[in-house]
Short mmCIF file of C-alpha atoms in Angstrom, two decimals:
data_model
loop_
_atom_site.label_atom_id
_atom_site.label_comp_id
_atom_site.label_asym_id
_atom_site.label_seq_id
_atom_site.Cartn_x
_atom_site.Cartn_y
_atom_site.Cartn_z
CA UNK E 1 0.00 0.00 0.00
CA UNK E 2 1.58 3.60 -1.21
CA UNK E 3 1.12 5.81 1.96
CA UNK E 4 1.32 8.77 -0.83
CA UNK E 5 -1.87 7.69 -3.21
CA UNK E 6 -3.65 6.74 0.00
CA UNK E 7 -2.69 10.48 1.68
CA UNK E 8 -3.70 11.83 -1.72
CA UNK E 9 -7.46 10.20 -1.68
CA UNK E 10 -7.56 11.25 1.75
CA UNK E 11 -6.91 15.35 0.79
CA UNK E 12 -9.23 14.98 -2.17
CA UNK E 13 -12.20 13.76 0.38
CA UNK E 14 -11.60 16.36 2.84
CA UNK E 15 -11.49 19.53 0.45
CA UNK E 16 -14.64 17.79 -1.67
CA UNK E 17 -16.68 17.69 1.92
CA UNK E 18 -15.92 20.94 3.21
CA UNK E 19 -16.55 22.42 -0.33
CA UNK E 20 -19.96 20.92 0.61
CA UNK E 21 -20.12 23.50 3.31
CA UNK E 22 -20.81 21.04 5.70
CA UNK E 23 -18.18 23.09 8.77
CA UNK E 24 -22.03 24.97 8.68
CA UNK E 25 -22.83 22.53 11.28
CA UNK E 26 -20.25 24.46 13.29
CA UNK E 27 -22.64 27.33 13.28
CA UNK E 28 -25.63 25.47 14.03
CA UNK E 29 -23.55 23.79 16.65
CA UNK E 30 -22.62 27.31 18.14
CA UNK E 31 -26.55 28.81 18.02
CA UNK E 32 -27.85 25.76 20.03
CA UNK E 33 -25.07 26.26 22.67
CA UNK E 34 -25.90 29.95 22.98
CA UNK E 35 -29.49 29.27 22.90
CA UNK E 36 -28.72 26.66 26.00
CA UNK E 37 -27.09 29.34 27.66
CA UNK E 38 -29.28 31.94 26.98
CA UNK E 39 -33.17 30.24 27.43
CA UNK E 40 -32.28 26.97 29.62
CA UNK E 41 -34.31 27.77 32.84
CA UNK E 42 -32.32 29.03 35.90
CA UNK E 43 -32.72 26.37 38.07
CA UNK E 44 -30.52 25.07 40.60
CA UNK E 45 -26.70 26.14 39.65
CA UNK E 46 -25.07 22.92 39.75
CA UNK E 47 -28.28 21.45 37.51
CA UNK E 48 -28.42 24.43 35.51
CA UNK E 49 -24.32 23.45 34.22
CA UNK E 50 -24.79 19.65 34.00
CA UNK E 51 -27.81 20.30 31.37
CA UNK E 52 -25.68 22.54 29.26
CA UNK E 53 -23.13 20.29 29.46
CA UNK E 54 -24.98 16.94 28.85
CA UNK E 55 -26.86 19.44 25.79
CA UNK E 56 -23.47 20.28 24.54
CA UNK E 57 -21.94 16.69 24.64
CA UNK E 58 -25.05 15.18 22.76
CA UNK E 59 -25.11 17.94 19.96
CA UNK E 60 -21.21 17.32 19.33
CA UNK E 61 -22.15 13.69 19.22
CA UNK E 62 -25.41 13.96 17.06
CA UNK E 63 -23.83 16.44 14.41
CA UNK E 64 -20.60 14.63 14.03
CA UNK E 65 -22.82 11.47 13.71
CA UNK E 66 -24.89 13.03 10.97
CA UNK E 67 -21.52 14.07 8.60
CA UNK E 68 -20.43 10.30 9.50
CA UNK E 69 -23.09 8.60 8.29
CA UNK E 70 -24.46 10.48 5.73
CA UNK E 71 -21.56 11.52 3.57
CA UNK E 72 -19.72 8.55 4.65
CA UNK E 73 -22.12 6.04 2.98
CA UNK E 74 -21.71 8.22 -0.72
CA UNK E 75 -17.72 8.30 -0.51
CA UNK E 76 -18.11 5.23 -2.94
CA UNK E 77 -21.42 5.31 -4.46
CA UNK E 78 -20.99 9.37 -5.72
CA UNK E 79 -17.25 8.07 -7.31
CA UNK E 80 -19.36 5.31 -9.21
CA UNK E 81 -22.42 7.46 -9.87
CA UNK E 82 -19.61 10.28 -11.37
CA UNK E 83 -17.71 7.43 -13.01
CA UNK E 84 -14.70 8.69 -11.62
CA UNK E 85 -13.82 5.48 -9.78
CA UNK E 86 -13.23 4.21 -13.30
CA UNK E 87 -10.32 6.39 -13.86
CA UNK E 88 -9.37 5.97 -10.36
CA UNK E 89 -9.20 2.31 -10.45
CA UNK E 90 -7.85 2.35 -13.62
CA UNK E 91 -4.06 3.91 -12.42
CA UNK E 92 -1.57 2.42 -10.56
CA UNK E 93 -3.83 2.15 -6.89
CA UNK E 94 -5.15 -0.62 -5.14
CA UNK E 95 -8.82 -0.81 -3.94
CA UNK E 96 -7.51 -0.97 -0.20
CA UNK E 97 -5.75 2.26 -1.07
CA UNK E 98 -8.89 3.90 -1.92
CA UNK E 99 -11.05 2.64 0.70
CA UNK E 100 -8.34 3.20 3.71
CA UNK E 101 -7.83 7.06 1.81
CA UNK E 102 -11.72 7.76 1.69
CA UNK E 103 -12.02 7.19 5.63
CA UNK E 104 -9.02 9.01 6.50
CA UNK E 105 -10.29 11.65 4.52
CA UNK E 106 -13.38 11.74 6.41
CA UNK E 107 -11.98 10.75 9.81
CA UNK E 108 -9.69 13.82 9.37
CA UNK E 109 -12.64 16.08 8.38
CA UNK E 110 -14.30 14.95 11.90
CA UNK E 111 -11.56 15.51 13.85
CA UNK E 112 -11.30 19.43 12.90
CA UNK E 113 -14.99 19.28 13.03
CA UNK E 114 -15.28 17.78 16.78
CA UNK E 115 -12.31 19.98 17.63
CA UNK E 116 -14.16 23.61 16.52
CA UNK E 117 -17.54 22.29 18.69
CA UNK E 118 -15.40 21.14 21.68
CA UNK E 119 -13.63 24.31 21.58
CA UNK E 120 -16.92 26.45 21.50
CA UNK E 121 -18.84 23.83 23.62
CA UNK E 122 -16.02 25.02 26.02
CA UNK E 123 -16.44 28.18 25.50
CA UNK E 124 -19.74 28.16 26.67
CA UNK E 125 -19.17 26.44 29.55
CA UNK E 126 -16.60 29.05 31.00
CA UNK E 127 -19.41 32.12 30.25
CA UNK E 128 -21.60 30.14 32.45
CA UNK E 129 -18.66 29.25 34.85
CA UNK E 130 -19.30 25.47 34.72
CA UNK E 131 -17.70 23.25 37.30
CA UNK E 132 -17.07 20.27 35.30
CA UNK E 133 -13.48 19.03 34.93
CA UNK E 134 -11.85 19.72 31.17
CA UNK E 135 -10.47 16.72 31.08
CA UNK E 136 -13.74 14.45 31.65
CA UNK E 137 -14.81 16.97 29.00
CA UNK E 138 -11.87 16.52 26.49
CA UNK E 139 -11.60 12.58 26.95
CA UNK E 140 -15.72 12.34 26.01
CA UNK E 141 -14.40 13.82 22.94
CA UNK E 142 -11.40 11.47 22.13
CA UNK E 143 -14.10 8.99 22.45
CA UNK E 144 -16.87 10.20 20.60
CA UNK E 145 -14.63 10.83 17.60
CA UNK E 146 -13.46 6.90 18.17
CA UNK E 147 -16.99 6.01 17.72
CA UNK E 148 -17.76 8.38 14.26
CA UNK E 149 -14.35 7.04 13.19
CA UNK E 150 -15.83 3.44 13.44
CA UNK E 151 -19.24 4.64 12.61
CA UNK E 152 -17.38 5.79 9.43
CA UNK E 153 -16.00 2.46 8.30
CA UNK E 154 -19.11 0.65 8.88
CA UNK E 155 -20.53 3.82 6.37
CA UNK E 156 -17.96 3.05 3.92
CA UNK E 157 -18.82 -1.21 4.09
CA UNK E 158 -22.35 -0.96 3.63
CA UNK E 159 -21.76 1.36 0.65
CA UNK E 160 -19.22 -0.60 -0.97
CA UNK E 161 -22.21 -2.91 -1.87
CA UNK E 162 -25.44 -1.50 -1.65
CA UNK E 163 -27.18 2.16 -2.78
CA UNK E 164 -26.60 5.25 -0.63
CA UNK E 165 -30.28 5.06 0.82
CA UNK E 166 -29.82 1.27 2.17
CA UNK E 167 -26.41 2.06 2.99
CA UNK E 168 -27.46 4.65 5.17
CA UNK E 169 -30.53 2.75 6.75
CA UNK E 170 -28.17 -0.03 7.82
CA UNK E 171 -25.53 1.96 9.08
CA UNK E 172 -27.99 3.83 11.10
CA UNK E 173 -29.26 0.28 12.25
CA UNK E 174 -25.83 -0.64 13.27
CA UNK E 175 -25.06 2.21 15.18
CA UNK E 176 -28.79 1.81 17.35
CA UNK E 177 -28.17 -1.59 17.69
CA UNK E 178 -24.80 -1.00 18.58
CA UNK E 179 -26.16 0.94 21.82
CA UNK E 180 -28.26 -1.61 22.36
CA UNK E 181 -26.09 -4.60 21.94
CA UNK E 182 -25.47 -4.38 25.84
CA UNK E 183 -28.74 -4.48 26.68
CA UNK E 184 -29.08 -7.50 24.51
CA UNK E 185 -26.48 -9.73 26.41
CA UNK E 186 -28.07 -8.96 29.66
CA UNK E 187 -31.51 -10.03 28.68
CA UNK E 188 -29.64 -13.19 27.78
CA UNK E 189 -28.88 -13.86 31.15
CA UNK E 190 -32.76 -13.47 31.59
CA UNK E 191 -34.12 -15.71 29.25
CA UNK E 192 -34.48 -19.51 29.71
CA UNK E 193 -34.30 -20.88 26.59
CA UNK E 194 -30.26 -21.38 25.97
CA UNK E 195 -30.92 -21.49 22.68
CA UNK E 196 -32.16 -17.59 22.67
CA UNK E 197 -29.69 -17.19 24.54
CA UNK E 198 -26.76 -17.97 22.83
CA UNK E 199 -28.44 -16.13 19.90
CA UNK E 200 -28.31 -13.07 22.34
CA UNK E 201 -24.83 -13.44 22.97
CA UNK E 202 -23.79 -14.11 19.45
CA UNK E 203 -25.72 -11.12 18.44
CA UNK E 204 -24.30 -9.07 21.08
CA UNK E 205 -20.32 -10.38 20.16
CA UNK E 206 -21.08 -9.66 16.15
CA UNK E 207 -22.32 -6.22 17.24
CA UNK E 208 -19.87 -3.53 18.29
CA UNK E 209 -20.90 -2.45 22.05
CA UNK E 210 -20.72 1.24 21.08
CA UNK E 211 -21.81 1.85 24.98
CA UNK E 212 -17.58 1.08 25.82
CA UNK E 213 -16.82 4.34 23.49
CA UNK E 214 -19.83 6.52 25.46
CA UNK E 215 -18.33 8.78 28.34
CA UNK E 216 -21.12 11.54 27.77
CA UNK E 217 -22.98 10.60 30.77
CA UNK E 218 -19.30 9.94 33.15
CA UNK E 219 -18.36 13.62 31.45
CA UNK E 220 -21.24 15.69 33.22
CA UNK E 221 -20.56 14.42 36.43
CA UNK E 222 -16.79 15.19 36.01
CA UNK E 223 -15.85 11.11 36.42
CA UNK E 224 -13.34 9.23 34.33
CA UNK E 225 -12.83 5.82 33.78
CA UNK E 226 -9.67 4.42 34.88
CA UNK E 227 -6.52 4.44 32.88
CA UNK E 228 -6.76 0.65 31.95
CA UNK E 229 -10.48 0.92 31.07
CA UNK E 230 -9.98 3.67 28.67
CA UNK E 231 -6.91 2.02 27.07
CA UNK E 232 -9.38 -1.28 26.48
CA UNK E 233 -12.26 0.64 25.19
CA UNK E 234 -10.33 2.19 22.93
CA UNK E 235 -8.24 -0.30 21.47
CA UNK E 236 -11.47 -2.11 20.85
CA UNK E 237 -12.92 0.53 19.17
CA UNK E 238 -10.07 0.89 16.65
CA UNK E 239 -10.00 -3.02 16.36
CA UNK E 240 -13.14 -3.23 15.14
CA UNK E 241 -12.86 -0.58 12.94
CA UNK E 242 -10.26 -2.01 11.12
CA UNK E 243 -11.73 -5.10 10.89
CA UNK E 244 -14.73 -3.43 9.39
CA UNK E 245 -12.09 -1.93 7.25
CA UNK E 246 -10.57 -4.90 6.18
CA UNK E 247 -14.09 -6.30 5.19
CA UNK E 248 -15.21 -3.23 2.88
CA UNK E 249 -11.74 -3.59 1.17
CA UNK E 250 -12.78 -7.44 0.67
CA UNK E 251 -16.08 -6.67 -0.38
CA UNK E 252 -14.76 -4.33 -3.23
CA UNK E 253 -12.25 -6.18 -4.42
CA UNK E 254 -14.73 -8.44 -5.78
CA UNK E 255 -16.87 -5.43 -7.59
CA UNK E 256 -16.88 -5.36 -11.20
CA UNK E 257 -16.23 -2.01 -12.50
#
């Protein structure tokens, strides 16, 4: 793989998405954290901060989420609808070159996108004189962008092989499930047929357990997971995004162009 052509996939992505004007979210981003400020009730201090921070934390999530999956799942279809993955495919580059270039493009677009909203989310914070820890703040972050980033390659699997519009349903699928994959092994322990059960668990191992990427909720009460937790979670999450990775590079190597 040719670090270059795969860097070189990756600019073209993240000029052709912020051409898109999509760093608008930004300014959304920045009227709804105002508006929190500005029209939240005045109730209790310490309440008052936590809901502007649990607001803040959930619209960095939910707008990074929305870029993710939605322009994630055309990164491959809008090449073939253009027919410029014919030319593309045509020169001297691999189809893991493209695929791995497409979601650093993306990944890297994220990560100046989360960065801008964290900044301003802290912003806000200070006017209101918050007394939440910046780095339960800042770490929420790391993870939430670990979660687009694998949100991201599931985007760019299920588009590989399937329309934008299905693409986008199933990654969407994947990601609630993915919340909910938790729930599922516990109701496995519930159930008394072991045949459900085992189905629960498979389910649940298949699944990624996006609730080990989620320190939203830990953030507003200033609480961090120890040091070995965090290094687990995260190495899972960039496991399995690789591996998801590794399967839309698969999956497009056998596409007939």
């Amino acid at each position: 793989m040719d670090a270059l052509r795969v860097v070189a996939i990756a600019q073209n992505v993240f000029r052709e998405t912020i051409r898109d004007r999509i760093l608008y979210l930004v300014m959304l981003f920045a009227v709804v954290m105002l508006g929190a400020i500005v029209l939240l009730p005045q109730v209790a201090n310490q309440a008052h901060n936590k809901i502007i921070a649990d607001l803040g934390l959930a619209a960095i999530h939910f707008l990074g989420l929305i870029v993710a999956i939605f322009v994630g799942t055309g990164l491959v279809n809008k090449e073939i609808e253009k027919r410029t993955v014919y030319v593309l495919i045509a020169k001297p580059m691999s189809r893991a070159e493209f695929i791995v270039g497409k979601h650093l493009g993306l990944a890297a677009l994220l990560s100046v996108l989360l960065a801008i909203m964290t900044a301003i989310f802290l912003l806000g914070l200070w006017l209101v004189q918050a007394e939440i820890p910046l780095l339960a703040i800042l770490w929420a972050a790391v993870f939430i962008f670990l979660e687009l980033v694998l949100i991201v390659a599931a985007a760019l699997l299920f588009g590989v092989f399937t329309s934008s519009i299905l693409a986008t349903l199933y990654t969407i699928a994947l990601f609630l499930m993915g919340h909910a994959s938790r729930a599922l092994l516990q109701l496995s322990n519930l159930v008394e047929d072991s045949g459900l059960s085992k189905v629960f668990e498979v389910i649940y191992l298949v699944l990624p357990d996006l609730e080990r990427l989620n320190l939203r909720d830990a953030a507003v009460y200033g609480q961090i997971p120890l040091p070995g937790e965090l290094l687990g979670d995260a190495f899972y999450g960039l496991v399995y995004t690789i591996l998801l990775l590794i399967l839309a590079v698969l999956v497009f190597a056998r596409r007939q162009f």
